[in-house]
mmCIF file of C-alpha atoms in Angstrom:
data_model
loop_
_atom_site.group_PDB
_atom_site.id
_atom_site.type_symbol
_atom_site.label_atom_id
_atom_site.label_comp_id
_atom_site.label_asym_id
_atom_site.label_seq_id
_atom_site.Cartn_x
_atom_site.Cartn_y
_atom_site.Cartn_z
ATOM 1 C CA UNK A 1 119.016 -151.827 -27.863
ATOM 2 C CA UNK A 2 122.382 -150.847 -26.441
ATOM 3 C CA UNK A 3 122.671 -151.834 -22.501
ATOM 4 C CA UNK A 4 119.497 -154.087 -23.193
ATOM 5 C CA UNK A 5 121.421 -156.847 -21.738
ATOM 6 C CA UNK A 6 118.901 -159.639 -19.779
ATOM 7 C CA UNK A 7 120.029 -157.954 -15.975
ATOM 8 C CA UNK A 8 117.518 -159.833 -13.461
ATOM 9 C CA UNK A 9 118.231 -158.124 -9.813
ATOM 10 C CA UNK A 10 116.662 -161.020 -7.060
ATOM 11 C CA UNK A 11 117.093 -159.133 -3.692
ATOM 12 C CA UNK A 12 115.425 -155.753 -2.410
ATOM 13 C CA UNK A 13 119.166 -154.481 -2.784
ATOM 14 C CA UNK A 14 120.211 -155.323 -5.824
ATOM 15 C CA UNK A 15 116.674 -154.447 -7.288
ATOM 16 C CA UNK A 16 116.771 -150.739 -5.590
ATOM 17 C CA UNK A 17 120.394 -150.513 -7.004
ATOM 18 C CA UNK A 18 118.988 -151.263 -10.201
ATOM 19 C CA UNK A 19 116.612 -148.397 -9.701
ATOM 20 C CA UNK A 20 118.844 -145.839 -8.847
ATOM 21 C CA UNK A 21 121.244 -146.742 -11.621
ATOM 22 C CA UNK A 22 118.272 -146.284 -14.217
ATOM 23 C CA UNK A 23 116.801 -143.103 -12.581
ATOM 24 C CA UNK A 24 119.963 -141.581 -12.775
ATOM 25 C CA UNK A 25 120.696 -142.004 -16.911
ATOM 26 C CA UNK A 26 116.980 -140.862 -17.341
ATOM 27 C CA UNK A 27 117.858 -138.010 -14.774
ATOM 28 C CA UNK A 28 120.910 -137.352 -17.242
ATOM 29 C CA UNK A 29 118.751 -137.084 -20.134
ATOM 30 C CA UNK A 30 116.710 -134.718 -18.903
ATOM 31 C CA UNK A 31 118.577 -132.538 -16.744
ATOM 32 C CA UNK A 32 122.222 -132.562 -18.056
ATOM 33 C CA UNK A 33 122.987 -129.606 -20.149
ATOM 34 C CA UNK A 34 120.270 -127.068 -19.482
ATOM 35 C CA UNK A 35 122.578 -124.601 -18.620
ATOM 36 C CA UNK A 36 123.658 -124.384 -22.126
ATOM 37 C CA UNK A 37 122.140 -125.314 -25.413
ATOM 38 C CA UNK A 38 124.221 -126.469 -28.241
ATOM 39 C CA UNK A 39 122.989 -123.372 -30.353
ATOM 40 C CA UNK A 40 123.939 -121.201 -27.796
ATOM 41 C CA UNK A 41 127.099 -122.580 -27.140
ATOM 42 C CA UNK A 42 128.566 -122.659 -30.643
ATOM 43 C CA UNK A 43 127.693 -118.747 -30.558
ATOM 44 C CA UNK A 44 129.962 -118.415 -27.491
ATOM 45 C CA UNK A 45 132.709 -120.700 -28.721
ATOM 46 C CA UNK A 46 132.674 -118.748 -32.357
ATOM 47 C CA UNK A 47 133.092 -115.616 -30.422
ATOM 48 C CA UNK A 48 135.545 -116.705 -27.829
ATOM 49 C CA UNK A 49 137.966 -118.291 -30.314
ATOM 50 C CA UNK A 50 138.988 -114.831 -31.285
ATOM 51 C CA UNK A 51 139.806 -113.971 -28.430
ATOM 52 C CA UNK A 52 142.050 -117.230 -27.224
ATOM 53 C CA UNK A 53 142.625 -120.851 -28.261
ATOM 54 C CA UNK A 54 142.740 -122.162 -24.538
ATOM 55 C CA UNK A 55 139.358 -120.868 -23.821
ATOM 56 C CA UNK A 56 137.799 -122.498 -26.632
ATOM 57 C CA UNK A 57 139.096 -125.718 -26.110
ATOM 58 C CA UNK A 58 138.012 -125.694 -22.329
ATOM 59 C CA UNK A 59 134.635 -124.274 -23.601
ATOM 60 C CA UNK A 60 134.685 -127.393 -26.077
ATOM 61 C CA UNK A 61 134.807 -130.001 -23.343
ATOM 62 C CA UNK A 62 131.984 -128.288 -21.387
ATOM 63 C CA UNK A 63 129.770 -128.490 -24.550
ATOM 64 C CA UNK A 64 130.588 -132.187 -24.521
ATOM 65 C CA UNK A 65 129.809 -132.772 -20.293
ATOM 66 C CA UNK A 66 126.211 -130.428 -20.982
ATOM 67 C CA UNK A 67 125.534 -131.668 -24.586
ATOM 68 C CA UNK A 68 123.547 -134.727 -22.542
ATOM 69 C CA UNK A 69 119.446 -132.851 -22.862
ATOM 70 C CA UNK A 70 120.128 -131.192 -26.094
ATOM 71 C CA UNK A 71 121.293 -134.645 -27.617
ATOM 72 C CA UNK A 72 117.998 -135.821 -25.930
ATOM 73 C CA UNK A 73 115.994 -133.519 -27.636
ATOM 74 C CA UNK A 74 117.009 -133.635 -30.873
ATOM 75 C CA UNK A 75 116.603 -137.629 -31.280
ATOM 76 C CA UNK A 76 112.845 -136.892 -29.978
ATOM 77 C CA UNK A 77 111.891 -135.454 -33.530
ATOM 78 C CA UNK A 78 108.080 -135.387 -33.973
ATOM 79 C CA UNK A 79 109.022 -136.766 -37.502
ATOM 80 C CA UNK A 80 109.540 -140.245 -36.165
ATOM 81 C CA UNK A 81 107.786 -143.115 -34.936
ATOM 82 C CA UNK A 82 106.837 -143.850 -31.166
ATOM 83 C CA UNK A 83 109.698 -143.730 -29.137
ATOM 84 C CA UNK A 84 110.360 -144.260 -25.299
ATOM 85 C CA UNK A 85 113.178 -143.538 -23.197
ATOM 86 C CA UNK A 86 115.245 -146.046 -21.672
ATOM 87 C CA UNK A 87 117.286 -145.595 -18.216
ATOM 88 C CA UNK A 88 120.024 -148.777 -18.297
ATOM 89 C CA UNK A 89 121.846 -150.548 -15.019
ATOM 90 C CA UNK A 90 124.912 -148.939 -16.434
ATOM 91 C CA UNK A 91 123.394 -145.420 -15.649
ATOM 92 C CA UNK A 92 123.091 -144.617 -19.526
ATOM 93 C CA UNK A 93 119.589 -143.658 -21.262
ATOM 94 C CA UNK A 94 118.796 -144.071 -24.695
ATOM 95 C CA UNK A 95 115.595 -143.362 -27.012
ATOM 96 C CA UNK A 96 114.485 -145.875 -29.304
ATOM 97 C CA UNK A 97 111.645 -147.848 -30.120
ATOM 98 C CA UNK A 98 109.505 -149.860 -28.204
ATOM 99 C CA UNK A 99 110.829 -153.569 -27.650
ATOM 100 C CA UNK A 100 109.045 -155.626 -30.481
ATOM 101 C CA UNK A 101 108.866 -158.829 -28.999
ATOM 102 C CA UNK A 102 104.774 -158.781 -26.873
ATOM 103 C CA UNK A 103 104.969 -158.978 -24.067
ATOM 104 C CA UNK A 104 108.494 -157.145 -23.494
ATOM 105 C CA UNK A 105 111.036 -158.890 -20.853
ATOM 106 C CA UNK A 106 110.684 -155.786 -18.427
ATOM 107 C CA UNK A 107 107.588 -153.435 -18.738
ATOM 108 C CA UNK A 108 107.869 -150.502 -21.656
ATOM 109 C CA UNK A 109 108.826 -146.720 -21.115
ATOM 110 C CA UNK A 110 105.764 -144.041 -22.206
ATOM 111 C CA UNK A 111 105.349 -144.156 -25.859
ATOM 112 C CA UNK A 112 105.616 -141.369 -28.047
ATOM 113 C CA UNK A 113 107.164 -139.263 -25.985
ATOM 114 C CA UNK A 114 108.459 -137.405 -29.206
ATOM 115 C CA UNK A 115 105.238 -136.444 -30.481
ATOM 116 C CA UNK A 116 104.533 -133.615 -27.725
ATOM 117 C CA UNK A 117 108.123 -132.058 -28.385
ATOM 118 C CA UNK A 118 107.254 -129.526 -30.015
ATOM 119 C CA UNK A 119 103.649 -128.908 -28.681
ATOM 120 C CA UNK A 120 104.823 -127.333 -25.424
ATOM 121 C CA UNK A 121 107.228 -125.371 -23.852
ATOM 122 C CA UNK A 122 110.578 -127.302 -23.886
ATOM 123 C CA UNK A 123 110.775 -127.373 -19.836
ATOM 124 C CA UNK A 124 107.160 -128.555 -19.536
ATOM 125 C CA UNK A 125 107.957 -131.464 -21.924
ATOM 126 C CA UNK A 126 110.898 -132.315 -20.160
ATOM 127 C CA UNK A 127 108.564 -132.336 -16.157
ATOM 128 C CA UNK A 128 106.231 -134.757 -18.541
ATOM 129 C CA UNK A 129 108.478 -137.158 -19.635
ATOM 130 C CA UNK A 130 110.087 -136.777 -15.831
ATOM 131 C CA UNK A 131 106.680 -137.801 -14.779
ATOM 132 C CA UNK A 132 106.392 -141.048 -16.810
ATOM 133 C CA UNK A 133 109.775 -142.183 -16.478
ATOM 134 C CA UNK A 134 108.963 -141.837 -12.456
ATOM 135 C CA UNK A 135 106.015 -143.832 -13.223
ATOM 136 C CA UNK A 136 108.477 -146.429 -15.424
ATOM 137 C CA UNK A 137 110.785 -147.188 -13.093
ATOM 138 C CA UNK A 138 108.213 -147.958 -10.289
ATOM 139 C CA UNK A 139 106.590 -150.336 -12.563
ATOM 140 C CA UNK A 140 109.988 -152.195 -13.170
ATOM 141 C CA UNK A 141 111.105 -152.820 -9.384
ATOM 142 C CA UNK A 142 108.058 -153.579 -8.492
ATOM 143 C CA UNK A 143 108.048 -156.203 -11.844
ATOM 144 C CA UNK A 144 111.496 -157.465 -10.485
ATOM 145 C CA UNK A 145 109.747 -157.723 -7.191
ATOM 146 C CA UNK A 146 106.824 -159.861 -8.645
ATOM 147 C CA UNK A 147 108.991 -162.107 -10.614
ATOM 148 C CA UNK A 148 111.220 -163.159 -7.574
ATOM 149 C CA UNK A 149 108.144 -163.512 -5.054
ATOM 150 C CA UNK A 150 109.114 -160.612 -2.524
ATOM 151 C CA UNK A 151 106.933 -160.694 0.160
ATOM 152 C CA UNK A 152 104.859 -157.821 1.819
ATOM 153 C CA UNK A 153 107.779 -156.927 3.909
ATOM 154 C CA UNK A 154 110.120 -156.619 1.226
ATOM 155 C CA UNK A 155 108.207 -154.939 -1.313
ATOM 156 C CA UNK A 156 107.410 -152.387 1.964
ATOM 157 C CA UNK A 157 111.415 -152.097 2.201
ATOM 158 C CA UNK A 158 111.811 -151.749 -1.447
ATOM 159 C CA UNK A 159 109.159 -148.819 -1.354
ATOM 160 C CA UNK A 160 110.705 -147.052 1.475
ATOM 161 C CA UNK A 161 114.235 -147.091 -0.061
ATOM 162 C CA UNK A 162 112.640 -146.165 -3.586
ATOM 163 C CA UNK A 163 110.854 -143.085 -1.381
ATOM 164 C CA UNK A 164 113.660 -141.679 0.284
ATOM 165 C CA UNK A 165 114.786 -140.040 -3.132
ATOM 166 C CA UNK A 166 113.803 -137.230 -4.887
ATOM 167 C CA UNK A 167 111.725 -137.999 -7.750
ATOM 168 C CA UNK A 168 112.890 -137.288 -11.356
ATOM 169 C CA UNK A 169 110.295 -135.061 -11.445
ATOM 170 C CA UNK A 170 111.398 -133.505 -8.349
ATOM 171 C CA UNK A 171 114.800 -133.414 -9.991
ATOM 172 C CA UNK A 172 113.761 -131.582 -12.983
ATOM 173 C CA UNK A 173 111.366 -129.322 -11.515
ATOM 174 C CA UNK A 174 113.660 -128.290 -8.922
ATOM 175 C CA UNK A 175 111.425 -128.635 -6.086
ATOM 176 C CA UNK A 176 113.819 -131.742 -4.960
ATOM 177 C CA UNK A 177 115.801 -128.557 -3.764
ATOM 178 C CA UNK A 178 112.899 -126.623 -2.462
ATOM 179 C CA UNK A 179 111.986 -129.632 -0.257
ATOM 180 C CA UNK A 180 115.364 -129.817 1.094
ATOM 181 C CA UNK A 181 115.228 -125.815 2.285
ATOM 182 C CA UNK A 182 111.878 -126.213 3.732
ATOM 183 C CA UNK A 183 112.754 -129.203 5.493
ATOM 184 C CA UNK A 184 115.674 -127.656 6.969
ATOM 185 C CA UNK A 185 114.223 -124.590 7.898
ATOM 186 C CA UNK A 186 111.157 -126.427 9.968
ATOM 187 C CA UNK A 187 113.576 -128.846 11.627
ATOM 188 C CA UNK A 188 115.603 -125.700 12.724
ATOM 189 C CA UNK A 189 112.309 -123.985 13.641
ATOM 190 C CA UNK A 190 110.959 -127.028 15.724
ATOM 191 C CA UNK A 191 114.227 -127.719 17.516
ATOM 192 C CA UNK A 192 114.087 -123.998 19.070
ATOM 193 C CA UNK A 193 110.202 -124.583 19.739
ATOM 194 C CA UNK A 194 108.975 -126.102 23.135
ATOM 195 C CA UNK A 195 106.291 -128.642 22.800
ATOM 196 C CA UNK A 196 102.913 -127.047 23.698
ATOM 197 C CA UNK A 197 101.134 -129.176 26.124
ATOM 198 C CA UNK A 198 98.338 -131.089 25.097
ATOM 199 C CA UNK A 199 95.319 -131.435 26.908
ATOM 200 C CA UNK A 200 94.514 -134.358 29.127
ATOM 201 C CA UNK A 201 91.458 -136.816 29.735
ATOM 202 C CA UNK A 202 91.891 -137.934 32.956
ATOM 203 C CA UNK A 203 95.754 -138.490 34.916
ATOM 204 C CA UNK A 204 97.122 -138.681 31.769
ATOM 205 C CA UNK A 205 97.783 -136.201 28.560
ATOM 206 C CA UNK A 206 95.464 -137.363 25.508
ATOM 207 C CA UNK A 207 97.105 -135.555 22.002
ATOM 208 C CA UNK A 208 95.083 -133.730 19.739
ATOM 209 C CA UNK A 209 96.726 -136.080 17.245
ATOM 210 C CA UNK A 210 97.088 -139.562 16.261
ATOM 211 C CA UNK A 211 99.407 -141.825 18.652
ATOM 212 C CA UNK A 212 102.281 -143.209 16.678
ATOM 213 C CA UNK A 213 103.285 -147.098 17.835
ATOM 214 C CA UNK A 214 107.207 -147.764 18.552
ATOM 215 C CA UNK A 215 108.824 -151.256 18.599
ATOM 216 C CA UNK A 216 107.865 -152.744 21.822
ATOM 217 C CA UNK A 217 106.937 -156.390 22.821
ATOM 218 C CA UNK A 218 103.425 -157.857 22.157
ATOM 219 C CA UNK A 219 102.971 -157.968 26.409
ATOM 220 C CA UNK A 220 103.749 -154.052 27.252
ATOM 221 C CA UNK A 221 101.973 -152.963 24.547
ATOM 222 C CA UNK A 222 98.462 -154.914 25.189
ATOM 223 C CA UNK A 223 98.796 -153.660 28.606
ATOM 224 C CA UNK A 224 98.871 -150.071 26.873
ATOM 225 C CA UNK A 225 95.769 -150.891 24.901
ATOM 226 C CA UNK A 226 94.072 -151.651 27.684
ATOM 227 C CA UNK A 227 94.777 -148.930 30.209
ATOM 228 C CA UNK A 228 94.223 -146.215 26.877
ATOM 229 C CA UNK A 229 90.136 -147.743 26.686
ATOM 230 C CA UNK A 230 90.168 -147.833 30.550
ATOM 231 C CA UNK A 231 90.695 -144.287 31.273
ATOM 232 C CA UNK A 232 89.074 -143.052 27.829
ATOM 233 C CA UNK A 233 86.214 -145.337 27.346
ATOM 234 C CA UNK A 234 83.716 -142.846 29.228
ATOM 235 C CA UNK A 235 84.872 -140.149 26.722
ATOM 236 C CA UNK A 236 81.850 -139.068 24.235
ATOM 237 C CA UNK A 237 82.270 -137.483 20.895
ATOM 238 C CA UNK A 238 80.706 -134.207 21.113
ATOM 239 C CA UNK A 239 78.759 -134.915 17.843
ATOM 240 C CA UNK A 240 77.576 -138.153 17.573
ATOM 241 C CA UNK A 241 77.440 -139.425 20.960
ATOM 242 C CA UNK A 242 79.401 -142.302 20.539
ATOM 243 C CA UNK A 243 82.347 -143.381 22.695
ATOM 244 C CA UNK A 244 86.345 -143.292 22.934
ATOM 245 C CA UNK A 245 87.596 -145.899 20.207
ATOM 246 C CA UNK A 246 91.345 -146.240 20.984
ATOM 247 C CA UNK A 247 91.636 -147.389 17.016
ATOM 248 C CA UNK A 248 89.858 -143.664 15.806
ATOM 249 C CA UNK A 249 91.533 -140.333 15.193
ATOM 250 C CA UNK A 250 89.387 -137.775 17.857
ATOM 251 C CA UNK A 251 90.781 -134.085 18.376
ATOM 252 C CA UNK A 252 89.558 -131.323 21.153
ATOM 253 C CA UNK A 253 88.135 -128.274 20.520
ATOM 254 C CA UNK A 254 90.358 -125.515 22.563
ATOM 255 C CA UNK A 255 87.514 -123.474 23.490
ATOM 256 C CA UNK A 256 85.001 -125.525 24.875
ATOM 257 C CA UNK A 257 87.467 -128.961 25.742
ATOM 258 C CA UNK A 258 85.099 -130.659 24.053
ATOM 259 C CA UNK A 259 86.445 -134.348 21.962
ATOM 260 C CA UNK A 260 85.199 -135.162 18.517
ATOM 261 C CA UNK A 261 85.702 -137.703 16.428
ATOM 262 C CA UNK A 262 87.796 -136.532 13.021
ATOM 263 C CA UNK A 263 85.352 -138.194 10.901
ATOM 264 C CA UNK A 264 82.259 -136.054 12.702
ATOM 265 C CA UNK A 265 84.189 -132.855 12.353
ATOM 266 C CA UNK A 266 86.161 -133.924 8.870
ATOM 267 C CA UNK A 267 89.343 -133.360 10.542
ATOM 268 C CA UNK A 268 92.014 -135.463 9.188
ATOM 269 C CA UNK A 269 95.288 -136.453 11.086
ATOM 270 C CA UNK A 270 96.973 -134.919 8.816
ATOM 271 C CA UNK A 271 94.985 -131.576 8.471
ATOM 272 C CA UNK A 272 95.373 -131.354 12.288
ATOM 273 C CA UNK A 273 98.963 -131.046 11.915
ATOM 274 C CA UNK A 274 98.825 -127.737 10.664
ATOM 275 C CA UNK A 275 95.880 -126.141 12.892
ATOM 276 C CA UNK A 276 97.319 -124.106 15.857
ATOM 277 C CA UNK A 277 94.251 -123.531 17.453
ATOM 278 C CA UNK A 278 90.960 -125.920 16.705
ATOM 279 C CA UNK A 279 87.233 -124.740 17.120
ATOM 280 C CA UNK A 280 84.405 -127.557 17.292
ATOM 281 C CA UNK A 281 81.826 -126.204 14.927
ATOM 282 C CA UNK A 282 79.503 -124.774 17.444
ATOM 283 C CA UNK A 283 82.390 -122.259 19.645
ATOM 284 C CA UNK A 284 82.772 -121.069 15.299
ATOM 285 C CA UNK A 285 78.991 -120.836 14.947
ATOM 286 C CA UNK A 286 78.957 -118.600 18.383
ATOM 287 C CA UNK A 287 82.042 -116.418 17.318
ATOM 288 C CA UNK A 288 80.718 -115.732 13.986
ATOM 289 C CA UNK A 289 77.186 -114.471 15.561
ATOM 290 C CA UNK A 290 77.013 -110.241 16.465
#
């Protein structure tokens, strides 16, 4: 297979370099020339050398920069055997068959991909072979990973990096571009807000969410832990009973001021993130009655 060459990254760099160089021929194969279609395009060019030879020629050369997901699609005839698609270090795809030799040297793309062509809508077959080929290049860093014993911290590094882009799915969907509005609009949105103040057990504030831990030394940090269960260890979840667990997600109910656990209320951390206003289950029980 062309740009099959035995490439065998050894750090977290080199190995997320190797990722983004295959993620973006695969993104190139699926994304790169669905503005227009070959069909389409000989249409306009037929039409437009009528009118003027300089037009057609620059029309020419922009078939050949978007011919890159009809080229794609055509190899992926239903008519042949199982075939994957291949993102190379070079940043290059390819479809062909699987690698004969069991097991391969890296793991295998989704086979077959050429069989549901024609069984769906051409965007929804592109999103599904955008899903496996996200799933395909996670399975080869992390091989790469395996193979060269990265430890837990590294493979946590390599995961972030990996994480920080857009899926291909993303990509082809287009919600890589939603995501990048909305994020933009709620950082805009939060930087004008105040911070509402939380309520407070005690001298000091106690947040209806989750504490998140910064770098600090081992010493300040116990001394944290234990002034947290000294001032909240007399706290009682208003459903089981049970006491203040500095380790356990609790929120309070803004009506009453009353502290559950999540668990007892099946709040999640993240769920609380997007309620304004929280009612324990009794102040909603007493609302709801005439």
């Amino acid at each position: 297979m062309d740009g099959s060459q035995p490439y065998n990254p050894r750090t977290v760099e080199e190995v997320f370099r190797d990722f983004k160089s295959r993620r973006a021929g695969i993104i190139k194969a699926l994304t790169t020339g669905k503005i227009i279609h070959n069909t389409h395009l000989l249409v306009l060019l037929n039409f437009v050398v009528l009118l003027i030879n300089l037009v057609y020629f620059d029309l020419i050369l922009m078939g050949f920069c978007f011919a890159d997901v009809e080229e794609f699609y055509q190899q992926c005839d239903p008519e042949k055997e199982n075939l994957c698609l291949y993102g190379y270090p070079n940043e290059q795809w390819e479809v062909n068959l699987p690698a004969e030799e069991v097991p391969p040297e890296l793991p295998e793309p989704a086979l077959g991909i050429n069989f549901a062509r024609d069984g769906m809508p051409e965007k929804d077959w592109l999103a599904l072979v955008a899903v496996h080929g996200d799933a395909w290049l996670l399975a080869v860093a992390f091989y790469f990973g395996a193979r060269f014993g990265f430890d837990k911290a590294d493979r946590k590094r390599l995961f972030n990096m990996i994480n920080d882009l857009p899926t291909i799915f993303e990509v082809v969907s287009g919600s890589a571009k939603k995501q990048v509005k909305e994020k933009s609009t709620v950082s805009n949105h939060s930087s004008s807000k105040s911070k509402p103040n939380s309520k407070a057990k005690g001298s000091e504030q106690q947040s209806k969410f989750p504490k998140v831990s910064t770098p600090k030394d081992e010493e300040e940090e116990g001394l944290e832990e234990e002034e947290d269960e000294e001032e909240h260890g007399d706290t009682l979840c208003g459903s089981c009973g049970e006491n203040y667990a500095a380790d356990e997600f609790w929120i309070c109910c803004d009506i009453c001021e009353v502290w559950f656990h999540g668990s007892c209320v099946k709040i999640t951390p993240a769920r609380a993130e997007h309620i304004k206003q929280y009612k324990c289950p009794a102040c909603t029980n007493k609302r709801a009655r005439p």
